[in-house]
Short mmCIF file of C-alpha atoms in Angstrom, two decimals:
data_model
loop_
_atom_site.label_atom_id
_atom_site.label_comp_id
_atom_site.label_asym_id
_atom_site.label_seq_id
_atom_site.Cartn_x
_atom_site.Cartn_y
_atom_site.Cartn_z
CA MET A 1142 37.71 33.63 5.27
CA ALA A 1143 34.90 32.81 2.58
CA SER A 1144 35.58 35.90 1.08
CA ASN A 1145 38.67 34.92 -0.04
CA THR A 1146 39.02 30.80 -0.77
CA HIS A 1147 36.40 31.37 -3.40
CA SER A 1148 37.13 34.67 -4.37
CA THR A 1149 36.75 33.33 -7.95
CA GLU A 1150 33.33 32.25 -7.54
CA ALA A 1151 32.44 35.76 -5.69
CA ALA A 1152 32.59 37.25 -9.23
CA HIS A 1153 30.16 36.08 -10.65
CA GLY A 1154 27.75 35.98 -7.78
CA GLY A 1155 27.67 38.99 -5.92
CA ALA A 1156 24.78 38.47 -3.62
CA GLU A 1157 26.03 35.35 -2.16
CA ALA A 1158 27.29 37.08 0.79
CA ALA A 1159 25.11 35.87 3.20
CA GLY A 1160 26.13 32.28 1.56
CA MET A 1161 23.40 30.83 0.53
CA PRO A 1162 23.83 30.03 -2.43
CA GLN A 1163 20.22 28.95 -2.31
CA LEU A 1164 19.58 32.93 -1.96
CA ASP A 1165 21.43 34.31 -5.33
CA PHE A 1166 18.72 35.29 -7.30
CA SER A 1167 21.49 35.44 -9.97
CA THR A 1168 20.82 32.14 -11.01
CA PHE A 1169 17.66 31.82 -11.18
CA GLY A 1170 16.06 31.78 -14.19
CA ASN A 1171 19.27 29.93 -15.58
CA GLN A 1172 18.33 27.41 -13.02
CA ILE A 1173 14.42 27.70 -14.26
CA PHE A 1174 15.01 27.49 -17.52
CA TRP A 1175 17.14 23.79 -17.31
CA LEU A 1176 14.57 22.45 -14.36
CA VAL A 1177 11.81 23.61 -17.04
CA VAL A 1178 14.11 21.61 -20.28
CA THR A 1179 14.74 18.51 -17.79
CA LEU A 1180 10.90 18.06 -16.76
CA VAL A 1181 10.20 18.62 -20.18
CA VAL A 1182 12.23 15.84 -21.47
CA ILE A 1183 11.31 13.98 -19.08
CA TYR A 1184 7.75 14.34 -19.10
CA PHE A 1185 8.70 13.34 -23.39
CA VAL A 1186 10.86 10.40 -22.35
CA LEU A 1187 7.88 9.23 -19.95
CA THR A 1188 4.71 9.78 -21.68
CA LYS A 1189 5.96 8.95 -25.38
CA ILE A 1190 8.29 5.46 -24.19
CA ALA A 1191 8.28 4.15 -20.94
CA LEU A 1192 5.02 4.21 -19.09
CA PRO A 1193 2.93 2.76 -22.56
CA ARG A 1194 5.31 0.06 -22.46
CA ILE A 1195 5.32 -0.46 -18.86
CA GLU A 1196 1.29 -0.20 -18.86
CA ALA A 1197 1.81 -2.17 -22.53
CA VAL A 1198 3.76 -5.11 -20.35
CA LEU A 1199 1.21 -4.54 -16.70
CA SER A 1200 -1.92 -5.14 -18.94
CA GLU A 1201 -0.92 -7.71 -21.44
CA ARG A 1202 0.29 -9.86 -17.47
CA GLN A 1203 -3.15 -8.95 -16.14
CA GLY A 1204 -4.67 -10.84 -19.63
CA THR A 1205 -2.45 -13.68 -19.21
CA ILE A 1206 -3.54 -13.87 -15.86
CA THR A 1207 -7.33 -13.74 -16.63
CA ASN A 1208 -6.53 -16.17 -19.07
CA ASP A 1209 -4.24 -18.83 -17.48
CA LEU A 1210 -7.47 -18.70 -14.78
CA ALA A 1211 -10.52 -18.75 -16.84
CA ALA A 1212 -8.65 -22.00 -18.41
CA ALA A 1213 -7.69 -22.96 -14.57
CA GLU A 1214 -11.39 -22.23 -14.09
CA GLU A 1215 -13.05 -24.48 -16.38
CA LEU A 1216 -11.15 -26.90 -15.97
CA LYS A 1217 -12.28 -27.31 -12.50
CA GLN A 1218 -15.27 -27.34 -14.18
CA LYS A 1219 -14.42 -30.43 -15.99
CA ALA A 1220 -13.17 -32.38 -13.50
CA VAL A 1221 -15.81 -30.99 -10.81
CA GLU A 1222 -18.63 -32.79 -14.21
CA ALA A 1223 -16.42 -35.56 -14.25
CA GLU A 1224 -16.73 -36.51 -10.64
CA GLU A 1225 -20.15 -35.45 -10.78
CA ALA A 1226 -20.40 -38.40 -14.04
CA TYR A 1227 -18.03 -40.69 -11.65
CA ASN A 1228 -20.70 -40.59 -8.81
CA LYS A 1229 -23.59 -41.45 -10.97
CA ALA A 1230 -22.35 -43.73 -12.59
CA LEU A 1231 -21.63 -45.32 -9.60
CA ALA A 1232 -25.09 -44.99 -8.23
CA ASP A 1233 -26.42 -46.31 -11.37
CA ALA A 1234 -24.37 -49.35 -10.92
CA ARG A 1235 -25.13 -49.88 -7.17
CA VAL A 1236 -28.93 -49.25 -7.63
CA GLU A 1237 -28.03 -52.09 -10.57
CA ALA A 1238 -26.77 -54.73 -8.00
CA ASN A 1239 -29.55 -53.83 -5.35
CA LYS A 1240 -31.92 -54.97 -8.27
CA ILE A 1241 -29.76 -57.83 -9.48
CA VAL A 1242 -29.61 -59.03 -5.47
CA ALA A 1243 -33.74 -58.33 -4.88
CA GLU A 1244 -34.64 -60.26 -8.09
CA ALA A 1245 -31.95 -63.65 -6.63
CA ARG A 1246 -33.50 -63.00 -3.25
CA ALA A 1247 -36.89 -63.03 -4.98
CA ASP A 1248 -36.06 -66.02 -7.51
CA ILE A 1249 -34.73 -67.54 -4.64
CA GLN A 1250 -37.91 -67.47 -1.67
CA ALA A 1251 -39.91 -68.77 -4.43
CA ASP A 1252 -38.47 -71.85 -4.68
CA LEU A 1253 -38.35 -72.04 -1.19
CA ASP A 1254 -41.49 -71.79 -0.97
CA ALA A 1255 -42.92 -73.92 -3.59
CA ALA A 1256 -40.02 -76.52 -2.68
CA ALA A 1257 -41.15 -76.38 1.24
CA ALA A 1258 -44.88 -76.81 0.17
CA LYS A 1259 -44.34 -79.90 -1.40
CA ALA A 1260 -42.44 -81.27 0.34
CA ASP A 1261 -45.50 -79.76 3.34
CA ALA A 1262 -47.45 -81.39 0.74
CA GLU A 1263 -45.81 -85.13 0.94
CA ILE A 1264 -45.87 -84.48 4.66
CA ALA A 1265 -48.77 -84.20 5.29
CA ALA A 1266 -49.56 -87.02 2.44
CA LYS A 1267 -47.59 -89.82 4.24
CA ALA A 1268 -48.17 -88.42 7.99
CA ALA A 1269 -52.69 -89.55 7.06
CA GLU A 1270 -51.49 -92.84 5.36
CA SER A 1271 -49.94 -93.23 8.69
CA GLU A 1272 -53.42 -91.98 10.15
CA ALA A 1273 -54.99 -95.01 8.17
CA ALA A 1274 -52.19 -97.63 8.61
CA ILE A 1275 -52.57 -97.32 11.95
CA SER A 1276 -56.56 -96.86 12.75
CA GLU A 1277 -56.52 -99.81 10.74
CA ILE A 1278 -53.56 -101.18 13.26
CA ARG A 1279 -56.06 -100.69 16.04
CA ALA A 1280 -59.22 -101.17 14.79
CA GLY A 1281 -58.58 -104.67 13.77
CA ALA A 1282 -56.62 -104.88 17.97
CA VAL A 1283 -60.10 -103.98 19.50
CA ASP A 1284 -62.01 -106.33 16.83
CA SER A 1285 -58.99 -108.94 18.19
CA VAL A 1286 -58.98 -108.56 21.70
CA LYS A 1287 -62.94 -108.56 21.71
CA ALA A 1288 -63.10 -111.61 19.68
CA VAL A 1289 -61.18 -112.86 22.29
CA SER A 1290 -61.73 -111.67 25.74
CA LYS A 1291 -65.29 -113.51 24.35
CA ASP A 1292 -63.38 -116.67 24.56
CA VAL A 1293 -61.68 -115.85 27.18
CA ALA A 1294 -64.71 -115.03 29.36
CA LYS A 1295 -66.68 -118.37 27.57
CA GLU A 1296 -63.81 -120.89 28.44
CA ILE A 1297 -63.41 -118.75 32.55
CA LEU A 1298 -67.93 -119.37 32.45
CA GLY A 1299 -67.68 -122.82 31.15
CA SER A 1300 -65.12 -123.88 32.94
CA MET A 1301 -67.11 -122.42 36.30
CA GLY A 1302 -69.69 -124.35 35.17
CA TYR A 1303 -71.94 -121.61 33.82
CA LYS A 1304 -73.82 -122.11 30.44
CA ALA A 1305 -72.79 -119.39 28.53
CA ASP A 1306 -74.82 -117.04 26.91
CA ALA A 1307 -73.51 -116.11 23.95
CA LYS A 1308 -74.65 -112.30 23.33
CA SER A 1309 -74.45 -111.44 26.74
CA VAL A 1310 -71.30 -111.91 26.94
CA THR A 1311 -70.75 -109.91 24.24
CA ALA A 1312 -72.84 -107.22 25.50
CA ALA A 1313 -70.61 -107.24 29.59
CA VAL A 1314 -67.85 -107.38 26.81
CA THR A 1315 -68.15 -104.67 24.67
CA SER A 1316 -69.09 -102.68 27.68
CA ARG A 1317 -66.15 -103.33 30.20
CA MET A 1318 -64.02 -102.58 26.89
CA LYS A 1319 -65.64 -99.60 26.73
CA GLY A 1320 -65.88 -97.84 29.90
CA MET B 597 26.56 -26.46 7.13
CA ALA B 598 28.05 -24.30 4.83
CA GLU B 599 26.00 -21.17 5.34
CA GLN B 600 26.96 -22.27 9.21
CA ASN B 601 30.98 -21.50 8.21
CA ALA B 602 30.17 -18.52 6.15
CA LYS B 603 28.28 -17.00 8.49
CA GLN B 604 31.08 -18.01 12.00
CA GLY B 605 33.62 -16.62 9.66
CA ALA B 606 31.88 -12.91 8.53
CA GLY B 607 31.61 -12.20 12.23
CA PRO B 608 35.56 -11.73 12.28
CA ILE B 609 35.68 -10.46 9.03
CA ILE B 610 33.11 -8.50 9.58
CA LYS B 611 35.52 -7.11 12.67
CA ILE B 612 39.21 -6.65 11.29
CA ALA B 613 37.45 -4.57 8.47
CA PHE B 614 36.10 -2.61 10.55
CA PHE B 615 38.95 -1.95 13.21
CA ALA B 616 40.70 -1.90 9.25
CA VAL B 617 38.71 1.17 8.06
CA LEU B 618 39.20 2.94 12.03
CA ALA B 619 42.93 2.12 11.51
CA LEU B 620 43.04 3.35 8.51
CA VAL B 621 41.22 6.82 9.08
CA LEU B 622 43.67 7.33 11.98
CA LEU B 623 46.79 7.04 9.36
CA SER B 624 45.08 8.49 7.74
CA GLY B 625 44.08 11.95 10.02
CA VAL B 626 47.60 12.38 11.24
CA LEU B 627 49.81 11.97 7.40
CA PHE B 628 46.80 14.52 6.47
CA ALA B 629 46.16 16.45 9.26
CA PRO B 630 46.88 20.06 8.27
CA ALA B 631 49.22 21.84 8.84
CA HIS B 632 47.64 24.79 11.12
CA PRO B 633 44.60 22.97 12.32
CA GLY B 634 41.64 25.36 12.33
CA LEU B 635 38.32 25.25 11.32
CA ALA B 636 36.99 25.91 7.59
CA ILE B 637 33.69 24.42 7.61
CA HIS B 638 31.82 26.58 4.46
CA PRO B 639 28.94 23.92 3.96
CA MET B 640 27.33 25.98 1.64
CA ASP B 641 29.93 25.44 -1.35
CA GLN B 642 28.52 22.45 -1.71
CA PHE B 643 25.05 24.11 -3.03
CA GLU B 644 27.29 26.89 -5.18
CA ILE B 645 25.98 26.89 -9.30
CA LYS B 646 28.60 26.85 -11.65
CA PRO B 647 28.52 27.70 -14.76
CA LEU B 648 30.51 24.80 -17.63
CA PHE B 649 32.80 24.85 -19.49
CA GLY B 650 35.36 27.25 -18.15
CA ALA B 651 32.12 29.55 -19.67
CA ASP B 652 33.18 32.33 -16.78
CA HIS B 653 29.42 34.00 -17.14
CA LEU B 654 26.44 32.91 -16.05
CA GLY B 655 23.80 33.59 -18.68
CA THR B 656 19.84 32.56 -19.01
CA PHE B 657 21.29 28.92 -21.46
CA THR B 658 24.55 28.73 -20.12
CA PRO B 659 24.70 24.90 -18.79
CA THR B 660 25.72 24.47 -15.29
CA ASN B 661 27.18 21.97 -12.68
CA GLN B 662 23.03 22.31 -11.24
CA THR B 663 22.31 21.70 -15.74
CA LEU B 664 24.64 18.28 -15.65
CA TRP B 665 23.10 16.66 -12.57
CA MET B 666 19.48 16.95 -13.86
CA VAL B 667 20.70 15.70 -17.11
CA LEU B 668 22.11 12.99 -15.32
CA ALA B 669 18.84 12.45 -13.89
CA ILE B 670 17.52 11.90 -16.61
CA VAL B 671 19.59 9.69 -18.08
CA GLY B 672 19.05 8.02 -14.59
CA ILE B 673 15.68 7.68 -14.89
CA VAL B 674 16.12 6.75 -19.03
CA LEU B 675 18.38 3.30 -17.65
CA MET B 676 15.20 2.92 -14.70
CA LEU B 677 12.69 2.51 -17.03
CA VAL B 678 12.92 2.14 -20.84
CA VAL B 679 16.02 1.03 -20.27
CA GLY B 680 14.76 -1.63 -17.86
CA SER B 681 11.41 -2.61 -19.20
CA ARG B 682 12.88 -2.91 -22.90
CA GLY B 683 13.26 -7.11 -22.32
CA ARG B 684 8.88 -6.77 -22.27
CA ALA B 685 8.74 -9.91 -21.08
CA ILE B 686 5.55 -11.40 -19.02
CA VAL B 687 8.13 -12.83 -15.83
CA PRO B 688 9.77 -9.47 -15.30
CA THR B 689 13.81 -9.46 -15.12
CA ARG B 690 15.34 -7.69 -12.50
CA GLY B 691 14.99 -4.69 -14.63
CA GLN B 692 11.72 -4.56 -15.47
CA SER B 693 10.33 -5.42 -11.74
CA VAL B 694 12.03 -2.46 -10.51
CA ALA B 695 9.88 -0.37 -13.52
CA GLU B 696 7.28 -1.44 -12.79
CA MET B 697 7.36 -1.18 -8.83
CA ALA B 698 7.97 2.35 -9.85
CA TYR B 699 5.21 2.81 -11.73
CA GLY B 700 3.33 1.04 -9.77
CA PHE B 701 3.80 3.09 -6.49
CA VAL B 702 3.25 5.65 -8.41
CA TYR B 703 0.61 4.98 -9.91
CA LYS B 704 -1.03 3.16 -7.18
CA MET B 705 -0.80 6.08 -5.07
CA VAL B 706 -2.59 8.29 -7.10
CA GLU B 707 -5.20 6.18 -7.14
CA ASP B 708 -6.19 5.17 -3.94
CA VAL B 709 -5.11 9.37 -3.00
CA ALA B 710 -6.24 11.46 -6.30
CA GLY B 711 -8.61 9.59 -6.50
CA LYS B 712 -9.42 7.36 -10.44
CA ASP B 713 -10.91 9.95 -12.99
CA ALA B 714 -6.87 11.70 -11.61
CA VAL B 715 -4.63 8.52 -13.18
CA LYS B 716 -5.38 10.86 -16.61
CA TYR B 717 -2.48 13.59 -14.81
CA PHE B 718 -0.79 9.71 -14.18
CA PRO B 719 2.81 10.69 -16.66
CA GLY B 720 3.05 14.14 -14.73
CA ILE B 721 3.25 13.39 -11.02
CA MET B 722 5.32 10.46 -12.26
CA THR B 723 7.60 13.20 -14.08
CA LEU B 724 7.55 14.85 -10.81
CA PHE B 725 8.18 12.24 -9.27
CA MET B 726 10.85 10.61 -10.26
CA PHE B 727 12.97 13.39 -10.95
CA ILE B 728 12.79 14.08 -7.58
CA LEU B 729 13.76 11.21 -6.46
CA PHE B 730 17.05 11.37 -8.66
CA ALA B 731 17.36 14.51 -8.08
CA ASN B 732 17.27 13.82 -4.59
CA PHE B 733 19.62 10.65 -4.77
CA LEU B 734 22.79 11.31 -6.89
CA GLY B 735 22.67 14.63 -4.84
CA LEU B 736 24.07 11.99 -1.96
CA ILE B 737 26.71 10.70 -4.10
CA PRO B 738 30.04 12.61 -2.88
CA THR B 739 31.20 15.44 -4.63
CA SER B 740 28.05 15.99 -7.25
CA PHE B 741 25.22 18.69 -7.40
CA THR B 742 21.66 18.56 -5.46
CA ALA B 743 19.64 20.25 -8.33
CA THR B 744 16.97 19.66 -5.35
CA SER B 745 18.62 21.84 -2.21
CA HIS B 746 17.66 24.52 -4.87
CA ILE B 747 15.21 26.86 -3.42
CA ALA B 748 13.80 27.82 -7.29
CA VAL B 749 14.20 24.98 -8.45
CA THR B 750 11.26 23.25 -5.91
CA ALA B 751 9.13 26.67 -5.57
CA VAL B 752 8.96 26.25 -9.69
CA LEU B 753 8.05 22.95 -8.77
CA ALA B 754 5.23 23.34 -6.39
CA MET B 755 3.85 26.73 -8.05
CA ILE B 756 3.45 23.84 -11.37
CA VAL B 757 1.37 22.17 -9.15
CA PHE B 758 -0.31 25.37 -7.60
CA VAL B 759 -0.97 26.45 -11.14
CA PHE B 760 -2.68 23.13 -12.28
CA VAL B 761 -3.89 21.63 -9.40
CA THR B 762 -6.27 25.50 -9.55
CA VAL B 763 -6.27 26.53 -13.45
CA LEU B 764 -8.19 21.91 -13.01
CA GLY B 765 -10.26 22.73 -10.22
CA PHE B 766 -12.41 26.15 -11.73
CA VAL B 767 -11.85 24.03 -15.34
CA LYS B 768 -14.04 20.87 -13.52
CA ASN B 769 -16.23 23.37 -11.20
CA GLY B 770 -16.67 26.08 -11.85
CA VAL B 771 -17.35 28.39 -9.34
CA GLY B 772 -18.02 25.68 -7.29
CA PHE B 773 -14.04 24.77 -6.85
CA LEU B 774 -14.65 27.96 -3.79
CA GLY B 775 -16.63 25.30 -1.68
CA LEU B 776 -13.21 24.15 -1.00
CA PHE B 777 -13.44 27.08 1.17
CA TRP B 778 -16.69 27.24 2.79
CA VAL B 779 -16.67 24.31 5.09
CA SER B 780 -20.51 23.46 4.97
CA SER B 781 -19.99 21.36 7.56
CA ALA B 782 -19.36 23.94 10.41
CA PRO B 783 -21.88 26.20 12.23
CA LEU B 784 -22.85 29.40 9.92
CA ALA B 785 -21.44 31.95 11.95
CA LEU B 786 -17.76 30.14 11.70
CA ARG B 787 -17.87 29.70 7.93
CA PRO B 788 -16.88 32.91 7.08
CA ILE B 789 -13.56 32.74 9.42
CA LEU B 790 -12.45 29.60 8.50
CA ALA B 791 -12.99 30.43 4.77
CA VAL B 792 -10.72 33.43 5.00
CA ILE B 793 -7.78 30.52 7.43
CA GLU B 794 -8.80 27.83 4.48
CA LEU B 795 -8.07 30.71 1.50
CA ILE B 796 -4.81 31.75 3.39
CA SER B 797 -3.55 27.51 4.08
CA TYR B 798 -4.18 27.38 0.34
CA PHE B 799 -2.43 30.48 -1.08
CA VAL B 800 0.49 29.14 1.79
CA ARG B 801 0.91 25.44 0.16
CA PRO B 802 3.17 26.53 -3.04
CA VAL B 803 5.42 27.59 0.16
CA SER B 804 5.73 23.93 2.35
CA HIS B 805 5.34 22.35 -0.64
CA SER B 806 8.24 24.01 -1.67
CA ILE B 807 10.42 24.55 1.45
CA ARG B 808 10.00 21.25 3.37
CA LEU B 809 11.72 19.40 -0.06
CA ALA B 810 14.43 21.62 -0.41
CA GLY B 811 14.52 22.18 3.35
CA ASN B 812 15.30 19.14 4.17
CA VAL B 813 18.06 18.24 1.24
CA MET B 814 19.53 21.42 1.50
CA ALA B 815 19.73 21.25 5.59
CA GLY B 816 21.10 17.06 4.84
CA HIS B 817 23.44 18.02 2.91
CA ALA B 818 24.66 20.61 5.37
CA VAL B 819 25.18 18.52 7.98
CA ILE B 820 27.25 16.87 6.59
CA LYS B 821 29.54 19.13 5.35
CA VAL B 822 29.62 20.52 8.52
CA PHE B 823 31.68 17.20 10.10
CA ALA B 824 33.00 16.91 7.40
CA GLY B 825 34.77 20.44 8.18
CA PHE B 826 35.03 18.85 11.73
CA ALA B 827 37.48 15.42 10.72
CA ALA B 828 39.30 18.45 9.10
CA ALA B 829 40.24 19.75 12.38
CA LEU B 830 40.27 17.11 15.12
CA GLY B 831 43.21 15.05 13.03
CA VAL B 832 43.63 12.26 15.79
CA PHE B 833 40.18 11.83 16.82
CA SER B 834 38.45 12.95 13.65
CA PHE B 835 36.76 8.89 13.06
CA LEU B 836 34.17 10.33 15.54
CA PRO B 837 33.18 13.66 13.08
CA ILE B 838 33.09 10.72 10.16
CA LEU B 839 31.13 7.93 12.13
CA ALA B 840 28.98 10.32 12.78
CA ILE B 841 28.65 11.68 8.40
CA SER B 842 27.84 7.97 7.64
CA ALA B 843 24.87 8.05 10.84
CA VAL B 844 23.41 11.18 9.30
CA TYR B 845 23.97 9.55 5.32
CA ALA B 846 22.23 6.89 6.60
CA LEU B 847 18.89 9.06 7.39
CA GLU B 848 20.48 11.48 4.78
CA VAL B 849 19.12 7.99 1.73
CA LEU B 850 15.33 7.98 4.36
CA VAL B 851 15.00 10.61 3.53
CA ALA B 852 15.75 11.61 -0.12
CA PHE B 853 13.44 8.98 -0.72
CA ILE B 854 11.01 10.13 1.83
CA GLN B 855 10.67 13.80 0.85
CA ALA B 856 10.13 12.48 -3.10
CA TYR B 857 6.86 10.58 -1.95
CA VAL B 858 6.22 13.61 0.74
CA PHE B 859 5.94 16.17 -2.44
CA THR B 860 3.72 13.32 -4.41
CA ILE B 861 1.43 12.36 -2.20
CA LEU B 862 0.69 15.90 -1.32
CA THR B 863 0.52 16.65 -4.86
CA CYS B 864 -1.86 14.54 -4.98
CA VAL B 865 -3.75 15.74 -1.91
CA TYR B 866 -4.37 18.74 -3.71
CA LEU B 867 -5.31 17.09 -7.37
CA LYS B 868 -7.49 15.27 -4.87
CA ASP B 869 -9.11 18.87 -3.89
CA ALA B 870 -9.51 20.10 -7.69
CA LEU B 871 -11.10 17.13 -8.80
CA HIS B 872 -13.58 16.73 -5.56
CA PRO B 873 -13.44 20.17 -3.47
CA SER B 874 -16.28 19.63 -1.45
CA HIS B 875 -15.48 18.99 2.25
#
């Protein structure tokens, strides 16, 4: 069946009686020659043009990416620095504000203390003055009571018919008032 | 809202398209059925090497259909890697992304598997990978020719790797390269036996390396052709083998990439052995 369908090929492919063109050794020289030519051409196309070009593109891209990453890293560093500066300024301002507050508080406290001391002193002076006035009044009152008591005692004694002895009356009144 | 409508609309359209294709297939099965249906399966015809330009004798330098598809592989590689990357943009275009992805894929493979000092052999490995990848994928175009389905091609690829790696091993490590066969972690009595096994497995490497690639590619293409032969013979029921062909084709797309990947990663493994032969 095979022989009559391709009898034309059989003219130059005599060894393929078994039907395996792969084992037709008469074609091997031809195949190997053209294969080697093909491989050499591909090798030169790849090593001279294709591979260096692709490699250059890839390394250029890698370089671009690396540069971009470095720039990004630098910018990030700058941002961190800026944030640090901002935080430091904020902390400084806070310390400053606290200081001012403390100073103001101390001033106010000092003023307050001075005013309080002055008021205390005034109050003390007023109190002493009042004290003196009160004791003066009290002394006056006691004297008046003594005199009135002596007089009343003399009068009572006189009306009862006794001769009042001024000296003893005085002594009695004084002792009574003490008790 | 519009998306939802489109989604709802897509279902019936796909269904209609599916039945339309099925009807077309059935109709063509009826109309173009051979007058004398019979099995005429020639799964190996597709691998035949024919001279181009009407030459009747196949000499060593005669351009063949295989030559044509290898040249087309070169064109594909140039389009993908050279034309694709011509913009040299920092932000890549779609084509440039593909070129860079292919570069990064193989470069990372070499670096990860064979080590940092193997990176200087990256262009050679890239050549192998791109050639196998394009030969495999171009071979999936109907009526095309698959260069990597030929054992002569894959054997040469494997031998290039084998000879290069062996010479490199001796150049880099001198006699120390033989340490690759002397398993120093095994008990001393076992080492000579292991050395023989290691030596045999070392020389089997290019054989398995080449036959794995050619065998996988050839088998898939032959299976598709066998199903195609059934399709021609079954008349109305030809849609069954056609569905099977679609499934096998999907698998072949996967195999086309995976075999290129496997060939390349094994090359990296062998390269690693040559650079660091110690077990």
